[in-house]
């Protein structure tokens, strides 16, 4: 018997995390100090990419990628309907036209066969960017995307808000960390409390392209630079230039301190999440429950553990779990069915796989500090309802 609420995701703040934040609060810098650069260096080092730019949240990260790519009003950008709406919105801020591409019924990520169908039916260069989502922590096939990008001329912006710590083995047998940008142009992360690294609000852009990194960094701080090699003139030590219209999308130093501390536990978190996933898989194997697919060449980051149940039972299961203090979640309502996106002509029926997924899906509690007892309770209650 569990006497407290269990959410689908929960942050873990350790004593060391608290200590790290307190030290920064007592330092000279609350923001624009040394912790941001340190977090960037450690994160880039962990992933194995050249550049990481820490920003105020994941949505800002997506918006900055769109700005760095020079997305303009009317440019076409392809993304998936099964995502948090920010994946599309980051490009809408600049007036891009969003084209949704249906999902793969196993991975729930963008279906790259369908993407190819969209690409072949238009002249090369029609699409400015493709924004796949590593949904629930499943790394999308970036290597195949790279081939398509080179052939059809679009930029790859991976929304990896669900997948820091995830990885895949490419066709050459090399391990590729999500966000290392071996194949992608840009990758975005979020440090919202339900995500792997929780800094309250926070996000990151990673890339190996210096030109894109410089623009992301420029637009993060009002379009202002002090970097000597970017200035058009230099009046002295105080001198800076506003070279374009940017935003204040900075993260603070005490959030960066929290991020630095949490990054040290990311590998442990991925391990724990995979253990929890395996236990769920095993528990549900004789029940009418579809558990998450994993190809042999990927390490799932398990931001979410999503099951699919009979459409007739899904709402009942959701409600039954709530009465037992288990706050499972339905993620996501397909973005193309949102009233905002419907105004552009999208409607129910356009994305059959995504819409079918939405009728069946439920995210069960998945976070590294979920206890054995809590997970047993979740399993017992799911079985109790579904098995009826
Ligand atoms: C959380 C999330 C975002 C946005 O991140 P914020 O930090 O909340 O702005 C974007 N895309 C996906 C897939 C997310 O899960």
PDB file of C-alpha atoms in Angstrom, residues 82-260:
ATOM      1  CA  UNK A  82       3.867  13.415 -31.333  1.00  0.00           C
ATOM      2  CA  UNK A  83       5.887  15.915 -29.367  1.00  0.00           C
ATOM      3  CA  UNK A  84       5.531  18.825 -27.038  1.00  0.00           C
ATOM      4  CA  UNK A  85       4.306  21.745 -29.161  1.00  0.00           C
ATOM      5  CA  UNK A  86       7.564  23.671 -28.590  1.00  0.00           C
ATOM      6  CA  UNK A  87       9.316  21.565 -31.271  1.00  0.00           C
ATOM      7  CA  UNK A  88       7.167  23.304 -33.878  1.00  0.00           C
ATOM      8  CA  UNK A  89       6.670  26.628 -32.080  1.00  0.00           C
ATOM      9  CA  UNK A  90      10.390  27.448 -32.021  1.00  0.00           C
ATOM     10  CA  UNK A  91      10.176  27.738 -35.834  1.00  0.00           C
ATOM     11  CA  UNK A  92       6.701  29.325 -35.908  1.00  0.00           C
ATOM     12  CA  UNK A  93       8.114  32.332 -33.975  1.00  0.00           C
ATOM     13  CA  UNK A  94       9.919  33.195 -37.226  1.00  0.00           C
ATOM     14  CA  UNK A  95       6.880  32.541 -39.385  1.00  0.00           C
ATOM     15  CA  UNK A  96       7.940  29.128 -40.683  1.00  0.00           C
ATOM     16  CA  UNK A  97       5.272  26.905 -42.200  1.00  0.00           C
ATOM     17  CA  UNK A  98       5.118  23.666 -40.196  1.00  0.00           C
ATOM     18  CA  UNK A  99       4.726  20.416 -42.127  1.00  0.00           C
ATOM     19  CA  UNK A 100       3.927  17.421 -39.944  1.00  0.00           C
ATOM     20  CA  UNK A 101       5.293  13.982 -40.802  1.00  0.00           C
ATOM     21  CA  UNK A 102       3.632  10.923 -39.260  1.00  0.00           C
ATOM     22  CA  UNK A 103       5.404   8.658 -36.748  1.00  0.00           C
ATOM     23  CA  UNK A 104       6.828   5.155 -36.862  1.00  0.00           C
ATOM     24  CA  UNK A 105       4.398   2.812 -35.043  1.00  0.00           C
ATOM     25  CA  UNK A 106       7.244   1.112 -33.139  1.00  0.00           C
ATOM     26  CA  UNK A 107       9.661   3.858 -32.149  1.00  0.00           C
ATOM     27  CA  UNK A 108       7.024   6.645 -32.071  1.00  0.00           C
ATOM     28  CA  UNK A 109       9.683   8.896 -33.633  1.00  0.00           C
ATOM     29  CA  UNK A 110       9.278  10.530 -37.053  1.00  0.00           C
ATOM     30  CA  UNK A 111       8.849   7.847 -39.731  1.00  0.00           C
ATOM     31  CA  UNK A 112      11.816   8.389 -42.034  1.00  0.00           C
ATOM     32  CA  UNK A 113      10.172   6.464 -44.905  1.00  0.00           C
ATOM     33  CA  UNK A 114       7.283   8.919 -44.743  1.00  0.00           C
ATOM     34  CA  UNK A 115       9.760  11.788 -44.496  1.00  0.00           C
ATOM     35  CA  UNK A 116      11.425  10.562 -47.679  1.00  0.00           C
ATOM     36  CA  UNK A 117       8.035  10.443 -49.420  1.00  0.00           C
ATOM     37  CA  UNK A 118       7.461  14.095 -48.486  1.00  0.00           C
ATOM     38  CA  UNK A 119      10.944  15.050 -49.675  1.00  0.00           C
ATOM     39  CA  UNK A 120      10.785  13.308 -53.061  1.00  0.00           C
ATOM     40  CA  UNK A 121       7.468  14.921 -53.932  1.00  0.00           C
ATOM     41  CA  UNK A 122       8.913  18.477 -53.861  1.00  0.00           C
ATOM     42  CA  UNK A 123      11.909  20.121 -55.559  1.00  0.00           C
ATOM     43  CA  UNK A 124      15.191  19.855 -53.628  1.00  0.00           C
ATOM     44  CA  UNK A 125      15.668  22.736 -51.213  1.00  0.00           C
ATOM     45  CA  UNK A 126      11.930  23.056 -50.479  1.00  0.00           C
ATOM     46  CA  UNK A 127      12.451  22.354 -46.783  1.00  0.00           C
ATOM     47  CA  UNK A 128      14.680  24.562 -44.663  1.00  0.00           C
ATOM     48  CA  UNK A 129      14.922  22.203 -41.691  1.00  0.00           C
ATOM     49  CA  UNK A 130      13.754  18.852 -40.365  1.00  0.00           C
ATOM     50  CA  UNK A 131      13.147  18.625 -36.610  1.00  0.00           C
ATOM     51  CA  UNK A 132      12.939  15.004 -35.447  1.00  0.00           C
ATOM     52  CA  UNK A 133      12.243  14.293 -31.781  1.00  0.00           C
ATOM     53  CA  UNK A 134      14.020  11.544 -29.827  1.00  0.00           C
ATOM     54  CA  UNK A 135      10.641  10.632 -28.485  1.00  0.00           C
ATOM     55  CA  UNK A 136      10.465   9.349 -24.890  1.00  0.00           C
ATOM     56  CA  UNK A 137      14.272   8.960 -25.122  1.00  0.00           C
ATOM     57  CA  UNK A 138      14.450   6.848 -28.304  1.00  0.00           C
ATOM     58  CA  UNK A 139      17.342   8.106 -30.482  1.00  0.00           C
ATOM     59  CA  UNK A 140      16.148   8.824 -34.010  1.00  0.00           C
ATOM     60  CA  UNK A 141      18.229   7.415 -36.922  1.00  0.00           C
ATOM     61  CA  UNK A 142      20.423  10.481 -37.417  1.00  0.00           C
ATOM     62  CA  UNK A 143      22.721   8.703 -39.856  1.00  0.00           C
ATOM     63  CA  UNK A 144      19.880   8.096 -42.324  1.00  0.00           C
ATOM     64  CA  UNK A 145      18.671  11.655 -41.771  1.00  0.00           C
ATOM     65  CA  UNK A 146      22.132  12.949 -42.697  1.00  0.00           C
ATOM     66  CA  UNK A 147      21.984  11.141 -46.037  1.00  0.00           C
ATOM     67  CA  UNK A 148      18.547  12.636 -46.710  1.00  0.00           C
ATOM     68  CA  UNK A 149      19.740  16.083 -45.605  1.00  0.00           C
ATOM     69  CA  UNK A 150      22.720  15.955 -47.973  1.00  0.00           C
ATOM     70  CA  UNK A 151      20.521  14.854 -50.834  1.00  0.00           C
ATOM     71  CA  UNK A 152      17.596  17.216 -50.276  1.00  0.00           C
ATOM     72  CA  UNK A 153      19.366  20.180 -48.718  1.00  0.00           C
ATOM     73  CA  UNK A 154      17.846  20.789 -45.294  1.00  0.00           C
ATOM     74  CA  UNK A 155      19.326  21.365 -41.838  1.00  0.00           C
ATOM     75  CA  UNK A 156      18.833  18.753 -39.105  1.00  0.00           C
ATOM     76  CA  UNK A 157      17.761  20.113 -35.724  1.00  0.00           C
ATOM     77  CA  UNK A 158      17.246  17.216 -33.319  1.00  0.00           C
ATOM     78  CA  UNK A 159      14.865  17.925 -30.459  1.00  0.00           C
ATOM     79  CA  UNK A 160      16.624  15.711 -27.907  1.00  0.00           C
ATOM     80  CA  UNK A 161      14.845  17.156 -24.864  1.00  0.00           C
ATOM     81  CA  UNK A 162      13.903  13.555 -23.947  1.00  0.00           C
ATOM     82  CA  UNK A 163      17.229  11.930 -24.670  1.00  0.00           C
ATOM     83  CA  UNK A 164      20.418  13.256 -23.018  1.00  0.00           C
ATOM     84  CA  UNK A 165      22.507  10.172 -22.258  1.00  0.00           C
ATOM     85  CA  UNK A 166      20.893   8.160 -25.068  1.00  0.00           C
ATOM     86  CA  UNK A 167      23.083   6.781 -27.850  1.00  0.00           C
ATOM     87  CA  UNK A 168      23.127   4.622 -30.953  1.00  0.00           C
ATOM     88  CA  UNK A 169      25.639   2.500 -32.842  1.00  0.00           C
ATOM     89  CA  UNK A 170      25.975   3.701 -36.434  1.00  0.00           C
ATOM     90  CA  UNK A 171      26.580   1.580 -39.551  1.00  0.00           C
ATOM     91  CA  UNK A 172      30.363   1.849 -39.042  1.00  0.00           C
ATOM     92  CA  UNK A 173      30.015   0.358 -35.572  1.00  0.00           C
ATOM     93  CA  UNK A 174      30.786   3.654 -33.801  1.00  0.00           C
ATOM     94  CA  UNK A 175      28.846   4.683 -30.710  1.00  0.00           C
ATOM     95  CA  UNK A 176      27.192   8.070 -31.183  1.00  0.00           C
ATOM     96  CA  UNK A 177      25.912   9.959 -28.152  1.00  0.00           C
ATOM     97  CA  UNK A 178      22.692  11.870 -28.777  1.00  0.00           C
ATOM     98  CA  UNK A 179      23.732  15.521 -29.132  1.00  0.00           C
ATOM     99  CA  UNK A 180      27.288  14.868 -30.335  1.00  0.00           C
ATOM    100  CA  UNK A 181      26.185  16.250 -33.711  1.00  0.00           C
ATOM    101  CA  UNK A 182      28.199  13.778 -35.791  1.00  0.00           C
ATOM    102  CA  UNK A 183      25.194  13.695 -38.131  1.00  0.00           C
ATOM    103  CA  UNK A 184      22.922  16.519 -36.917  1.00  0.00           C
ATOM    104  CA  UNK A 185      23.590  20.229 -37.468  1.00  0.00           C
ATOM    105  CA  UNK A 186      22.097  21.241 -34.132  1.00  0.00           C
ATOM    106  CA  UNK A 187      20.618  19.452 -31.111  1.00  0.00           C
ATOM    107  CA  UNK A 188      18.358  20.908 -28.406  1.00  0.00           C
ATOM    108  CA  UNK A 189      17.957  19.900 -24.763  1.00  0.00           C
ATOM    109  CA  UNK A 190      15.689  20.958 -21.892  1.00  0.00           C
ATOM    110  CA  UNK A 191      16.491  20.990 -18.176  1.00  0.00           C
ATOM    111  CA  UNK A 192      12.886  21.256 -17.004  1.00  0.00           C
ATOM    112  CA  UNK A 193      12.242  19.315 -13.745  1.00  0.00           C
ATOM    113  CA  UNK A 194      10.643  16.317 -15.469  1.00  0.00           C
ATOM    114  CA  UNK A 195      13.677  15.918 -17.754  1.00  0.00           C
ATOM    115  CA  UNK A 196      16.910  14.003 -16.985  1.00  0.00           C
ATOM    116  CA  UNK A 197      18.855  17.054 -15.806  1.00  0.00           C
ATOM    117  CA  UNK A 198      16.681  19.419 -13.775  1.00  0.00           C
ATOM    118  CA  UNK A 199      17.766  23.028 -13.283  1.00  0.00           C
ATOM    119  CA  UNK A 200      14.233  24.420 -12.809  1.00  0.00           C
ATOM    120  CA  UNK A 201      14.184  26.076 -16.206  1.00  0.00           C
ATOM    121  CA  UNK A 202      17.096  25.595 -18.571  1.00  0.00           C
ATOM    122  CA  UNK A 203      18.160  24.265 -21.924  1.00  0.00           C
ATOM    123  CA  UNK A 204      21.073  23.778 -24.292  1.00  0.00           C
ATOM    124  CA  UNK A 205      21.982  23.860 -27.944  1.00  0.00           C
ATOM    125  CA  UNK A 206      24.857  21.665 -29.139  1.00  0.00           C
ATOM    126  CA  UNK A 207      26.641  21.757 -32.494  1.00  0.00           C
ATOM    127  CA  UNK A 208      29.988  21.144 -34.199  1.00  0.00           C
ATOM    128  CA  UNK A 209      29.535  24.105 -36.523  1.00  0.00           C
ATOM    129  CA  UNK A 210      31.321  27.246 -35.362  1.00  0.00           C
ATOM    130  CA  UNK A 211      29.126  29.520 -37.508  1.00  0.00           C
ATOM    131  CA  UNK A 212      25.937  28.170 -35.942  1.00  0.00           C
ATOM    132  CA  UNK A 213      27.385  28.238 -32.441  1.00  0.00           C
ATOM    133  CA  UNK A 214      28.384  31.896 -32.791  1.00  0.00           C
ATOM    134  CA  UNK A 215      24.908  32.857 -33.956  1.00  0.00           C
ATOM    135  CA  UNK A 216      23.167  30.899 -31.183  1.00  0.00           C
ATOM    136  CA  UNK A 217      25.440  32.628 -28.628  1.00  0.00           C
ATOM    137  CA  UNK A 218      24.808  36.036 -30.241  1.00  0.00           C
ATOM    138  CA  UNK A 219      21.005  35.724 -30.246  1.00  0.00           C
ATOM    139  CA  UNK A 220      21.037  34.367 -26.679  1.00  0.00           C
ATOM    140  CA  UNK A 221      22.213  37.779 -25.466  1.00  0.00           C
ATOM    141  CA  UNK A 222      20.298  40.461 -27.407  1.00  0.00           C
ATOM    142  CA  UNK A 223      22.440  40.060 -30.539  1.00  0.00           C
ATOM    143  CA  UNK A 224      25.289  41.625 -28.572  1.00  0.00           C
ATOM    144  CA  UNK A 225      28.891  40.477 -28.858  1.00  0.00           C
ATOM    145  CA  UNK A 226      32.163  41.428 -27.170  1.00  0.00           C
ATOM    146  CA  UNK A 227      34.145  38.822 -29.055  1.00  0.00           C
ATOM    147  CA  UNK A 228      37.135  40.702 -30.618  1.00  0.00           C
ATOM    148  CA  UNK A 229      37.128  38.709 -33.848  1.00  0.00           C
ATOM    149  CA  UNK A 230      33.441  39.487 -34.478  1.00  0.00           C
ATOM    150  CA  UNK A 231      33.554  43.261 -33.834  1.00  0.00           C
ATOM    151  CA  UNK A 232      33.447  45.668 -36.794  1.00  0.00           C
ATOM    152  CA  UNK A 233      35.536  48.203 -34.821  1.00  0.00           C
ATOM    153  CA  UNK A 234      36.926  48.390 -31.275  1.00  0.00           C
ATOM    154  CA  UNK A 235      36.837  51.558 -29.157  1.00  0.00           C
ATOM    155  CA  UNK A 236      38.406  49.932 -26.063  1.00  0.00           C
ATOM    156  CA  UNK A 237      37.859  47.497 -23.228  1.00  0.00           C
ATOM    157  CA  UNK A 238      34.246  48.567 -22.662  1.00  0.00           C
ATOM    158  CA  UNK A 239      33.254  48.139 -26.272  1.00  0.00           C
ATOM    159  CA  UNK A 240      30.514  45.815 -27.461  1.00  0.00           C
ATOM    160  CA  UNK A 241      28.280  45.719 -30.483  1.00  0.00           C
ATOM    161  CA  UNK A 242      24.655  44.820 -31.018  1.00  0.00           C
ATOM    162  CA  UNK A 243      24.910  43.238 -34.436  1.00  0.00           C
ATOM    163  CA  UNK A 244      21.394  41.872 -34.817  1.00  0.00           C
ATOM    164  CA  UNK A 245      18.118  41.684 -32.892  1.00  0.00           C
ATOM    165  CA  UNK A 246      18.358  38.935 -30.278  1.00  0.00           C
ATOM    166  CA  UNK A 247      16.780  37.969 -26.957  1.00  0.00           C
ATOM    167  CA  UNK A 248      17.668  37.530 -23.308  1.00  0.00           C
ATOM    168  CA  UNK A 249      17.678  33.729 -23.275  1.00  0.00           C
ATOM    169  CA  UNK A 250      20.410  33.297 -20.662  1.00  0.00           C
ATOM    170  CA  UNK A 251      20.529  30.726 -17.886  1.00  0.00           C
ATOM    171  CA  UNK A 252      21.713  31.788 -14.406  1.00  0.00           C
ATOM    172  CA  UNK A 253      24.915  30.690 -12.677  1.00  0.00           C
ATOM    173  CA  UNK A 254      23.126  28.932  -9.822  1.00  0.00           C
ATOM    174  CA  UNK A 255      21.088  26.920 -12.331  1.00  0.00           C
ATOM    175  CA  UNK A 256      24.316  26.053 -14.165  1.00  0.00           C
ATOM    176  CA  UNK A 257      25.836  24.939 -10.833  1.00  0.00           C
ATOM    177  CA  UNK A 258      22.837  22.635 -10.368  1.00  0.00           C
ATOM    178  CA  UNK A 259      23.286  21.333 -13.914  1.00  0.00           C
ATOM    179  CA  UNK A 260      26.997  20.626 -13.414  1.00  0.00           C
TER     180      UNK A 260
END
